[in-house]
mmCIF file of C-alpha atoms in Angstrom:
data_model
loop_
_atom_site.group_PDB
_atom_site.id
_atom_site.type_symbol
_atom_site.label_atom_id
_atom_site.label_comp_id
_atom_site.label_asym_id
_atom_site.label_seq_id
_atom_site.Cartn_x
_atom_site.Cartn_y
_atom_site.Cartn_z
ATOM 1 C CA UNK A 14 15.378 17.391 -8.432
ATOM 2 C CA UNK A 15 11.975 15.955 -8.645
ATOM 3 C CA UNK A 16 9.805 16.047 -11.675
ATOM 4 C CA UNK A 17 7.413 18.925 -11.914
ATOM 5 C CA UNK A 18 3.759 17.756 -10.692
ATOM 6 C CA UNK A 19 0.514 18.022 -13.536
ATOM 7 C CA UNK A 20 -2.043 20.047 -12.232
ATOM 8 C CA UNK A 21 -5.865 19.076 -12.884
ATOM 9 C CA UNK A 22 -8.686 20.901 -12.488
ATOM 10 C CA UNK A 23 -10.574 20.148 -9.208
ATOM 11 C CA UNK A 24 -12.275 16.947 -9.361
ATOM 12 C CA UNK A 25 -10.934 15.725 -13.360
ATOM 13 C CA UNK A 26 -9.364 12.590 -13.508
ATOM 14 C CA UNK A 27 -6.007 11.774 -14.689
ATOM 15 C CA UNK A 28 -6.194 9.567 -17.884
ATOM 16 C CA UNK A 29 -3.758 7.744 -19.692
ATOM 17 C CA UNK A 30 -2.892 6.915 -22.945
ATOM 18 C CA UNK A 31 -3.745 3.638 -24.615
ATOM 19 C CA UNK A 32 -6.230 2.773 -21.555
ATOM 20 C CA UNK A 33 -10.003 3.024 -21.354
ATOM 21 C CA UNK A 34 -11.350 4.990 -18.697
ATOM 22 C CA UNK A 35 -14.646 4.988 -17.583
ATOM 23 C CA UNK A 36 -15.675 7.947 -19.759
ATOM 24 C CA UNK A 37 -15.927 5.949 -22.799
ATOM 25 C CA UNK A 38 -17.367 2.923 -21.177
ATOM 26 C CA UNK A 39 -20.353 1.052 -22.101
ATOM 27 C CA UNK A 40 -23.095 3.004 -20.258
ATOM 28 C CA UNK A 41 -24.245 1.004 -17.345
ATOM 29 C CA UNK A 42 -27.939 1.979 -15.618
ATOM 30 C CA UNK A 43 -26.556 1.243 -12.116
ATOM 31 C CA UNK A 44 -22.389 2.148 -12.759
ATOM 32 C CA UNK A 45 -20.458 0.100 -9.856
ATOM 33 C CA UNK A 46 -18.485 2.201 -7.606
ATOM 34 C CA UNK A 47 -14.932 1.439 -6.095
ATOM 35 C CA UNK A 48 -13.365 2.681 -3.080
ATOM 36 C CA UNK A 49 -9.555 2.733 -3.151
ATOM 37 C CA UNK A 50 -7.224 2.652 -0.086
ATOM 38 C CA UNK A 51 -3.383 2.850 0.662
ATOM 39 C CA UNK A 52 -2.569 1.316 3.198
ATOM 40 C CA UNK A 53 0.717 2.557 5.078
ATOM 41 C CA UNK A 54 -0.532 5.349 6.866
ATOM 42 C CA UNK A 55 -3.654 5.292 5.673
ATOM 43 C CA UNK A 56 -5.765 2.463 6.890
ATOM 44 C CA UNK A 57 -2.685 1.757 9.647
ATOM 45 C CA UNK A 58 -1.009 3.791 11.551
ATOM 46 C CA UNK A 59 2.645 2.660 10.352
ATOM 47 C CA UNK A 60 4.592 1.109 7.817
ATOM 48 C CA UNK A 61 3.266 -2.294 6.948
ATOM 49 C CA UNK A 62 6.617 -3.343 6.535
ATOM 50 C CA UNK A 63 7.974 -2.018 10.058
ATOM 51 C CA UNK A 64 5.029 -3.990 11.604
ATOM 52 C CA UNK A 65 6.828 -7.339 11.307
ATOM 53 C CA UNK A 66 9.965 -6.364 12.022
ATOM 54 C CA UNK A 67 10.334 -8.820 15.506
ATOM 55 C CA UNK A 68 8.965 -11.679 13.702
ATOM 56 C CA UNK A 69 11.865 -11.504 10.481
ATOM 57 C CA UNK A 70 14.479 -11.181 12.619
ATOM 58 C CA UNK A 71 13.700 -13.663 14.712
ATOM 59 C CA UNK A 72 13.628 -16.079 12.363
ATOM 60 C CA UNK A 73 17.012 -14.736 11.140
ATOM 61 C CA UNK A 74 16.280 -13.246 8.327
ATOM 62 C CA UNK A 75 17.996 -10.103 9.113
ATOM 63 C CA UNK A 76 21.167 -9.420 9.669
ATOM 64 C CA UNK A 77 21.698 -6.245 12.305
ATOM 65 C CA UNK A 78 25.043 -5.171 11.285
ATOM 66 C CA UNK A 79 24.993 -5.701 8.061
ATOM 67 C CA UNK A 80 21.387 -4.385 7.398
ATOM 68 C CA UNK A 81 22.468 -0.868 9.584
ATOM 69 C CA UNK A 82 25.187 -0.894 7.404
ATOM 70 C CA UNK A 83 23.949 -0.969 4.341
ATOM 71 C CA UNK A 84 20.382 1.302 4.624
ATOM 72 C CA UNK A 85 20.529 3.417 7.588
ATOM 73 C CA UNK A 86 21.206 6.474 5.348
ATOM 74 C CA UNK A 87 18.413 5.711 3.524
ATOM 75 C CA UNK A 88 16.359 4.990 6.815
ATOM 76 C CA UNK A 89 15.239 8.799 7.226
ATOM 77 C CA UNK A 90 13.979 10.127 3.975
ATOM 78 C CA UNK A 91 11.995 6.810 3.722
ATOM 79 C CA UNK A 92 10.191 7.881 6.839
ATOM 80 C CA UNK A 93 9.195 11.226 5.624
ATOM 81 C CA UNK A 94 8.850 12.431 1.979
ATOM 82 C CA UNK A 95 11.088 10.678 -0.514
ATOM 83 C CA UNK A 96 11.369 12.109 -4.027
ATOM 84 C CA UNK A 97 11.443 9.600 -7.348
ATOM 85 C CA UNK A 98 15.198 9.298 -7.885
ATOM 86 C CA UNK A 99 15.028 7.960 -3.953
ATOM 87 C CA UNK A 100 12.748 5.720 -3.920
ATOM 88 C CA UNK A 101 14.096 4.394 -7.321
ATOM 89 C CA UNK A 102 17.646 3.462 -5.248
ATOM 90 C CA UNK A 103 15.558 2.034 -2.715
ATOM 91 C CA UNK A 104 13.705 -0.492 -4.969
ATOM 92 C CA UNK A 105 16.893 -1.441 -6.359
ATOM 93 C CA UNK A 106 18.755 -1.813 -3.009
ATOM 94 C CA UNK A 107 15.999 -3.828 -1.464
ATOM 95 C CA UNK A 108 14.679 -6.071 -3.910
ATOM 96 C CA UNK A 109 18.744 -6.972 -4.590
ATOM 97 C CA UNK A 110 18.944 -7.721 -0.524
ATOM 98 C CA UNK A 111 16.196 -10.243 -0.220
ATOM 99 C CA UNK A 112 17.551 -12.275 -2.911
ATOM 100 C CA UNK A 113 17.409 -15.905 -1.619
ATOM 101 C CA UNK A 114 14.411 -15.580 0.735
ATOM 102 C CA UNK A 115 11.886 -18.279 1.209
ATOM 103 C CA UNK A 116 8.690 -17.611 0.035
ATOM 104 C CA UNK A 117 6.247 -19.908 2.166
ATOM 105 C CA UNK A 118 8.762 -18.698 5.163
ATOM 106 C CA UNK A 119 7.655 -15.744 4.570
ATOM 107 C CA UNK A 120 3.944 -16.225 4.038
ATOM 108 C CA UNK A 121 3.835 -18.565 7.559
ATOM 109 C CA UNK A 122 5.410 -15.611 9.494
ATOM 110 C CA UNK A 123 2.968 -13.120 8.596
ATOM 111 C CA UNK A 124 -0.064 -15.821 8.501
ATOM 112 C CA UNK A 125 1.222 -16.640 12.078
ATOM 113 C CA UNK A 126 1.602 -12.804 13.346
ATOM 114 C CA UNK A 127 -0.662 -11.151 11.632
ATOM 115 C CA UNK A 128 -3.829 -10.325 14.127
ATOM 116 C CA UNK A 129 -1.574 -9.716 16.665
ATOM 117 C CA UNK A 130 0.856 -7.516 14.860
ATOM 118 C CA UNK A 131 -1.526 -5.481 12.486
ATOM 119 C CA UNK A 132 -4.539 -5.578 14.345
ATOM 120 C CA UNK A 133 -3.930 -2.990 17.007
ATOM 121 C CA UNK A 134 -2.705 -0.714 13.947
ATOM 122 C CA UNK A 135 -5.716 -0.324 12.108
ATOM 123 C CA UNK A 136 -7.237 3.097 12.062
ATOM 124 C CA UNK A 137 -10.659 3.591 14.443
ATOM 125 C CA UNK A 138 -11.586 5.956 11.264
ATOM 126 C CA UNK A 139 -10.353 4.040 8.574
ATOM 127 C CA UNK A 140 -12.123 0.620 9.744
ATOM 128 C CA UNK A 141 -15.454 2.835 9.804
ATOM 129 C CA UNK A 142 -14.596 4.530 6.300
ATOM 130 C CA UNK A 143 -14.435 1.051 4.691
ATOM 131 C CA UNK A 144 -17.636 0.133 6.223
ATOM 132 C CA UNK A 145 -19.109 3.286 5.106
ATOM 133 C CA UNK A 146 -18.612 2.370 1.743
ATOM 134 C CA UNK A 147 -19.663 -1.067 2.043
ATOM 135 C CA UNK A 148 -22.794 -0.464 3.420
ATOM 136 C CA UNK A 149 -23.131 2.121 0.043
ATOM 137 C CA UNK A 150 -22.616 -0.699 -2.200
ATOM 138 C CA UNK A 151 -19.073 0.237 -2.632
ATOM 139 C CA UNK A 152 -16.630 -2.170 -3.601
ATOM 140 C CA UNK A 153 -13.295 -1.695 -1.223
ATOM 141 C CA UNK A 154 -9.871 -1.959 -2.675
ATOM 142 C CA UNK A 155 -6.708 -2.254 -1.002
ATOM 143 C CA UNK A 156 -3.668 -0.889 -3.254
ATOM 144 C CA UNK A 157 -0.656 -0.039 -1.727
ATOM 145 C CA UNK A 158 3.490 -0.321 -3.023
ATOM 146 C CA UNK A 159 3.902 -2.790 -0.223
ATOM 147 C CA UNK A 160 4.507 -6.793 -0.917
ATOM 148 C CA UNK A 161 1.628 -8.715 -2.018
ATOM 149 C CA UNK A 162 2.629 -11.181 0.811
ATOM 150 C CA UNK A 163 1.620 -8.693 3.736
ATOM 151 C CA UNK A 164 -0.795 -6.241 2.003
ATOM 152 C CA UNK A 165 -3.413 -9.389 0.228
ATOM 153 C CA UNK A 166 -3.655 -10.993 4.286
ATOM 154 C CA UNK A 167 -3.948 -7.890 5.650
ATOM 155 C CA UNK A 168 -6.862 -7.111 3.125
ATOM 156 C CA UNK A 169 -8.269 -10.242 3.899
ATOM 157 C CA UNK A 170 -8.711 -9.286 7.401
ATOM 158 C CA UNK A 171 -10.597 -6.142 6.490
ATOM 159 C CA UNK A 172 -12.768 -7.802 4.443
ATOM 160 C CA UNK A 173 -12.329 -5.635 1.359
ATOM 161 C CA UNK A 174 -12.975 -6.806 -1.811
ATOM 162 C CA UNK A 175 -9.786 -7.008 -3.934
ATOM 163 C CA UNK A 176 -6.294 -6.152 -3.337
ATOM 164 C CA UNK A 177 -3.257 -4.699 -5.841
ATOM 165 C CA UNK A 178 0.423 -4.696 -4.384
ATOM 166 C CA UNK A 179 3.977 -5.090 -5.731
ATOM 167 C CA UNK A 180 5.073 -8.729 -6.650
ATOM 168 C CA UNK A 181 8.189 -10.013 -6.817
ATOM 169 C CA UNK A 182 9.833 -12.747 -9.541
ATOM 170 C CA UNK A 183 10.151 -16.038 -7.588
ATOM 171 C CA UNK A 184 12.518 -18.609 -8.844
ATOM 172 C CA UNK A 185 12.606 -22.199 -7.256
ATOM 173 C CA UNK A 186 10.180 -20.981 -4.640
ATOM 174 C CA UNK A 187 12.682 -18.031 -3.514
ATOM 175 C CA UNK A 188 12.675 -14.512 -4.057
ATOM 176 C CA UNK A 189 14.986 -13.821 -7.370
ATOM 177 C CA UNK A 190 15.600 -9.951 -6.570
ATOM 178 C CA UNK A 191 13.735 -8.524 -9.610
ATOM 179 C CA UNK A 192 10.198 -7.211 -9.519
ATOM 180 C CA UNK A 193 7.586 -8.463 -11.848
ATOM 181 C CA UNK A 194 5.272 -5.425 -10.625
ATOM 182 C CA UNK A 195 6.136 -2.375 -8.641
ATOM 183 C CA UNK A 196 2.775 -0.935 -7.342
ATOM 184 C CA UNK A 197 4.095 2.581 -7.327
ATOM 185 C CA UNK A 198 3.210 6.335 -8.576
ATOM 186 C CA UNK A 199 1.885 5.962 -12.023
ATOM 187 C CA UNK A 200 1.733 2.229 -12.170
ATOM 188 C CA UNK A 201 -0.930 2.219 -9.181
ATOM 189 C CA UNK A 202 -3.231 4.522 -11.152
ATOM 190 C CA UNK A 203 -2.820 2.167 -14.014
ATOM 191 C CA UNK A 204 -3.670 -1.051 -12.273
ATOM 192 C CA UNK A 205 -6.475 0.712 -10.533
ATOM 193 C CA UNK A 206 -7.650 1.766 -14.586
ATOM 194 C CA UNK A 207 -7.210 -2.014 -15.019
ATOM 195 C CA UNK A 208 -8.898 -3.237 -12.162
ATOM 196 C CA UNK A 209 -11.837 -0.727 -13.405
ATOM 197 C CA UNK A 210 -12.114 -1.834 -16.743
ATOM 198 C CA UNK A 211 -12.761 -5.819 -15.856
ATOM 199 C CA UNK A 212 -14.268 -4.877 -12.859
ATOM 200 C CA UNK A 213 -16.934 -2.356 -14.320
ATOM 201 C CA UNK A 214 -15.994 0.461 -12.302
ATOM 202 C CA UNK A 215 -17.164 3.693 -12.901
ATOM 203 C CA UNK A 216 -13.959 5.431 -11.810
ATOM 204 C CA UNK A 217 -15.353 9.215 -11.994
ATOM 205 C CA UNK A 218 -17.808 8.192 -9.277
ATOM 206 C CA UNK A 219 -15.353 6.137 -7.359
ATOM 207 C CA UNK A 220 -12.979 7.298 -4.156
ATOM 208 C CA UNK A 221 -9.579 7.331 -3.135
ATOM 209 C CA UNK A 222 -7.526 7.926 -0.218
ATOM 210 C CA UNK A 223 -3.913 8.378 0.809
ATOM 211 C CA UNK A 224 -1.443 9.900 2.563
ATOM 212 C CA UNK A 225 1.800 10.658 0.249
ATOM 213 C CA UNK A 226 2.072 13.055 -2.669
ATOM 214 C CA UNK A 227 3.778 9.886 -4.728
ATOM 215 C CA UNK A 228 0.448 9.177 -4.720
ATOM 216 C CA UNK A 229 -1.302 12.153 -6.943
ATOM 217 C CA UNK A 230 -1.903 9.494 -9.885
ATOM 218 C CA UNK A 231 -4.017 7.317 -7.614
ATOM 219 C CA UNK A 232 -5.878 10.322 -6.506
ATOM 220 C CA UNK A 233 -6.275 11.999 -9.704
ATOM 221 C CA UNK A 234 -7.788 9.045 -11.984
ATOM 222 C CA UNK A 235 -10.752 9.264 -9.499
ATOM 223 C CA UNK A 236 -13.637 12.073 -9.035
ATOM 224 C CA UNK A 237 -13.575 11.565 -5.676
ATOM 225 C CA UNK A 238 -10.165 11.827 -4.494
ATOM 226 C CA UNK A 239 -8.933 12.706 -0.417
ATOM 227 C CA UNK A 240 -5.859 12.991 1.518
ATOM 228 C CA UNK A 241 -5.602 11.143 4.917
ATOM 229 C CA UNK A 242 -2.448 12.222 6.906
ATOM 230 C CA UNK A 243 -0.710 13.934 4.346
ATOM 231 C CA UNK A 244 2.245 14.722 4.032
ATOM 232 C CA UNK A 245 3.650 18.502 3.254
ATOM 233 C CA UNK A 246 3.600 17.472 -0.357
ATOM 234 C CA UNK A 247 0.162 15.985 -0.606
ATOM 235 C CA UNK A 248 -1.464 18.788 2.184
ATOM 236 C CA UNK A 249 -0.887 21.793 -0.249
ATOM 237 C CA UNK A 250 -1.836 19.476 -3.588
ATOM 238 C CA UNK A 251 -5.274 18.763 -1.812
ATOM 239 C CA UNK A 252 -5.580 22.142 -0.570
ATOM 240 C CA UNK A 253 -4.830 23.838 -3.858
ATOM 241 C CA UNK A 254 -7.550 21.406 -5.777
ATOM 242 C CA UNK A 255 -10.040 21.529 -2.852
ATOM 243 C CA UNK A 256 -10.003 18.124 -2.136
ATOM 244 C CA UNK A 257 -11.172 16.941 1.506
ATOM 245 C CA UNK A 258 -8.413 16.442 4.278
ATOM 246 C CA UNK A 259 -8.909 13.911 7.090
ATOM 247 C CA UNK A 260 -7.229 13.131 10.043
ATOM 248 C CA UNK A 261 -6.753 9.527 11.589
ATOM 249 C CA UNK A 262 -5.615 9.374 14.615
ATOM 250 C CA UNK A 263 -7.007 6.716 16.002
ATOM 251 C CA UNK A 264 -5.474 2.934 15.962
ATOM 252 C CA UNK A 265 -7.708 0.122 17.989
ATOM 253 C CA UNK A 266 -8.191 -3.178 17.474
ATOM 254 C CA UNK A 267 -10.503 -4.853 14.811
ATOM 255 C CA UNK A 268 -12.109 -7.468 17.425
ATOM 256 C CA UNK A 269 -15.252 -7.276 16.810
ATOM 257 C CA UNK A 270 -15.763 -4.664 14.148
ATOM 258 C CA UNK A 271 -15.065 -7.093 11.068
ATOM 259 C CA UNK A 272 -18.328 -8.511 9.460
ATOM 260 C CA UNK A 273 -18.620 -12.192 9.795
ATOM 261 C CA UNK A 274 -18.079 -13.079 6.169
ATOM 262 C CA UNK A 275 -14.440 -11.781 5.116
ATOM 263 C CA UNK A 276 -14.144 -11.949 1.310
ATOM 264 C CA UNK A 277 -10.831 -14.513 0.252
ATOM 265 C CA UNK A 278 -8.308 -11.593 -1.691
ATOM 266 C CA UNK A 279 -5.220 -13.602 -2.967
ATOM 267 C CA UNK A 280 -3.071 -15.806 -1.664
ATOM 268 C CA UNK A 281 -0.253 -14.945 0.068
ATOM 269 C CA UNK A 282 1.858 -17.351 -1.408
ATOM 270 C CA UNK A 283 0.890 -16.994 -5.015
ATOM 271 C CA UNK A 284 2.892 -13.798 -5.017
ATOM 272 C CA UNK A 285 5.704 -11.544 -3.576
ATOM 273 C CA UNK A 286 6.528 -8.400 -3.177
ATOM 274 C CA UNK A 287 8.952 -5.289 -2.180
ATOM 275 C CA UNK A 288 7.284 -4.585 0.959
ATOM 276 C CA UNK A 289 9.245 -7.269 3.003
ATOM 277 C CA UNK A 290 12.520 -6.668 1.309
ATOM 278 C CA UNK A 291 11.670 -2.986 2.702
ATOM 279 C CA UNK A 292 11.075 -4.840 6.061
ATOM 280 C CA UNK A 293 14.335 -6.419 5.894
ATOM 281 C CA UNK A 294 16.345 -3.849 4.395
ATOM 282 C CA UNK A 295 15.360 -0.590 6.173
ATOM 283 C CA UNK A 296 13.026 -0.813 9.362
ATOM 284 C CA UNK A 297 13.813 -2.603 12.065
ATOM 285 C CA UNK A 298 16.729 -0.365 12.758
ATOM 286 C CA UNK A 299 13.844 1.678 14.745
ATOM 287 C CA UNK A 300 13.153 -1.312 17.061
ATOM 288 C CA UNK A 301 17.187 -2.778 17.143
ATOM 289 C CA UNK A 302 18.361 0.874 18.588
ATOM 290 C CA UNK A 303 16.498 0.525 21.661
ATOM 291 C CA UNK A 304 18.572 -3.025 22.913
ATOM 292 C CA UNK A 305 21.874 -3.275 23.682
ATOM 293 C CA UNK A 306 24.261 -4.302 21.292
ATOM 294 C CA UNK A 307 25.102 -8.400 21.482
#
């Protein structure tokens, strides 16, 4: 059974203990203001993970019978709502599979196949969002539970500003199957508390936006908070609270809607992350049951 969810009192944000939040700041005449984005359903239109799923197994990093194996039980509630205890035997199973892999493999595949896998995924609404908030002054920040390796290019080619994602030990220049950082439920709210206090956001004038109900401790350490897409969970959190409730529906390409001068996030191959293992593990399954077996 999942753990009981905290209720807050329309537009409060979540605190937590031992952390300074932007209530007992230094007051600052002109308070900088963050906007926060998922990713994975939020700003594209599916998982980040499932967009490179041609690319990794063409370069043979995924086994088809032993992957469907392995994870295609677990293949379902990852596409819809998962609770905690699931997506706690996920992390283990899939940071445990991609054990061994090459790191700068990994970062040339989705350097090489980025624009013209993620490209065409990005939300119409969620490109114009962003540069909503840019044109406000609004600093843009891309935090999702994906791999740093995917999620900090991928920010790169919006142009936000900064970018928080899991990371993964690497050993020898391979992935050692632990996580240094999962980017996930509470631990997202607490690097975006982080990321607030060097940063100098104000975070009870900032925004965020997602999609899943694992995602209430992102929302609720903001004063603006919204739910894009969300799931059954999420819909009746945001519609008991009052929050807003937007629909994307719209995925085009970026050609020609990015601003000239793209702000560097960080370097794909400085870090790693669970989001590929997820690739690996879980998603191409969707792709692999459409061709006939070899």
């Amino acid at each position: 059974m999942s753990a009981p969810v905290e209720t807050l009192a329309p537009g409060a944000a979540r605190t937590y203990p031992g952390r300074v939040t932007n209530q007992s700041a230094p007051y600052r005449a002109t308070p900088r203001i963050a906007a926060f984005f998922d990713l994975d359903k939020t700003v594209i239109a599916r998982s980040s993970a499932l967009a490179f799923t041609r690319p990794f197994y063409a370069e043979g990093l995924i086994n088809r019978r032993s992957v469907l194996k392995s994870t295609y039980a677990q293949l379902m509630f990852l596409l819809t709502a998962a609770d905690h205890d699931q997506v706690e035997r996920l992390r283990a199973h899939v940071t445990d599979m991609c054990r061994g892999w090459d790191v700068e493999q990994i970062n040339a595949i989705v350097s090489e196949t980025l624009h013209d896998i993620v490209e065409p995924l990005v939300f119409a609404e969620a490109a114009e969002l962003i540069a909503t908030h840019r044109a406000q002054g609004h600093d843009v920040v891309l935090i999702s539970a994906s791999g740093i390796e995917m999620v900090a290019p991928i920010g790169e080619m919006l142009g936000v500003d900064e970018v928080r994602a899991s990371r993964m030990k690497v050993v020898d220049g391979r992935y050692a199957g632990e996580l240094e950082f999962y980017c996930y439920g509470d631990a997202k709210a607490e690097a975006m508390t982080e990321l607030a206090e060097s940063a100098g956001y104000d975070l009870s004038a900032s925004y965020a936006y997602s999609d899943s109900v694992t995602d209430l401790p992102m929302l609720e350490v903001v004063g603006h908070p919204t739910a894009v897409n969300p799931d059954r969970g999420l819909r009746k959190q945001a519609a008991d609270r009052g929050w807003p409730i937007l629909t994307f529906d719209r995925p085009v390409a970026l050609s020609g809607r990015l601003r000239e001068n793209r702000k560097a996030i960080v370097a794909a191959s400085a870090a790693t992350g669970i989001g590929v293992a997820t690739l690996g593990a879980l998603l191409y399954y969707g792709w692999w049951r459409r061709r006939p077996m070899a």
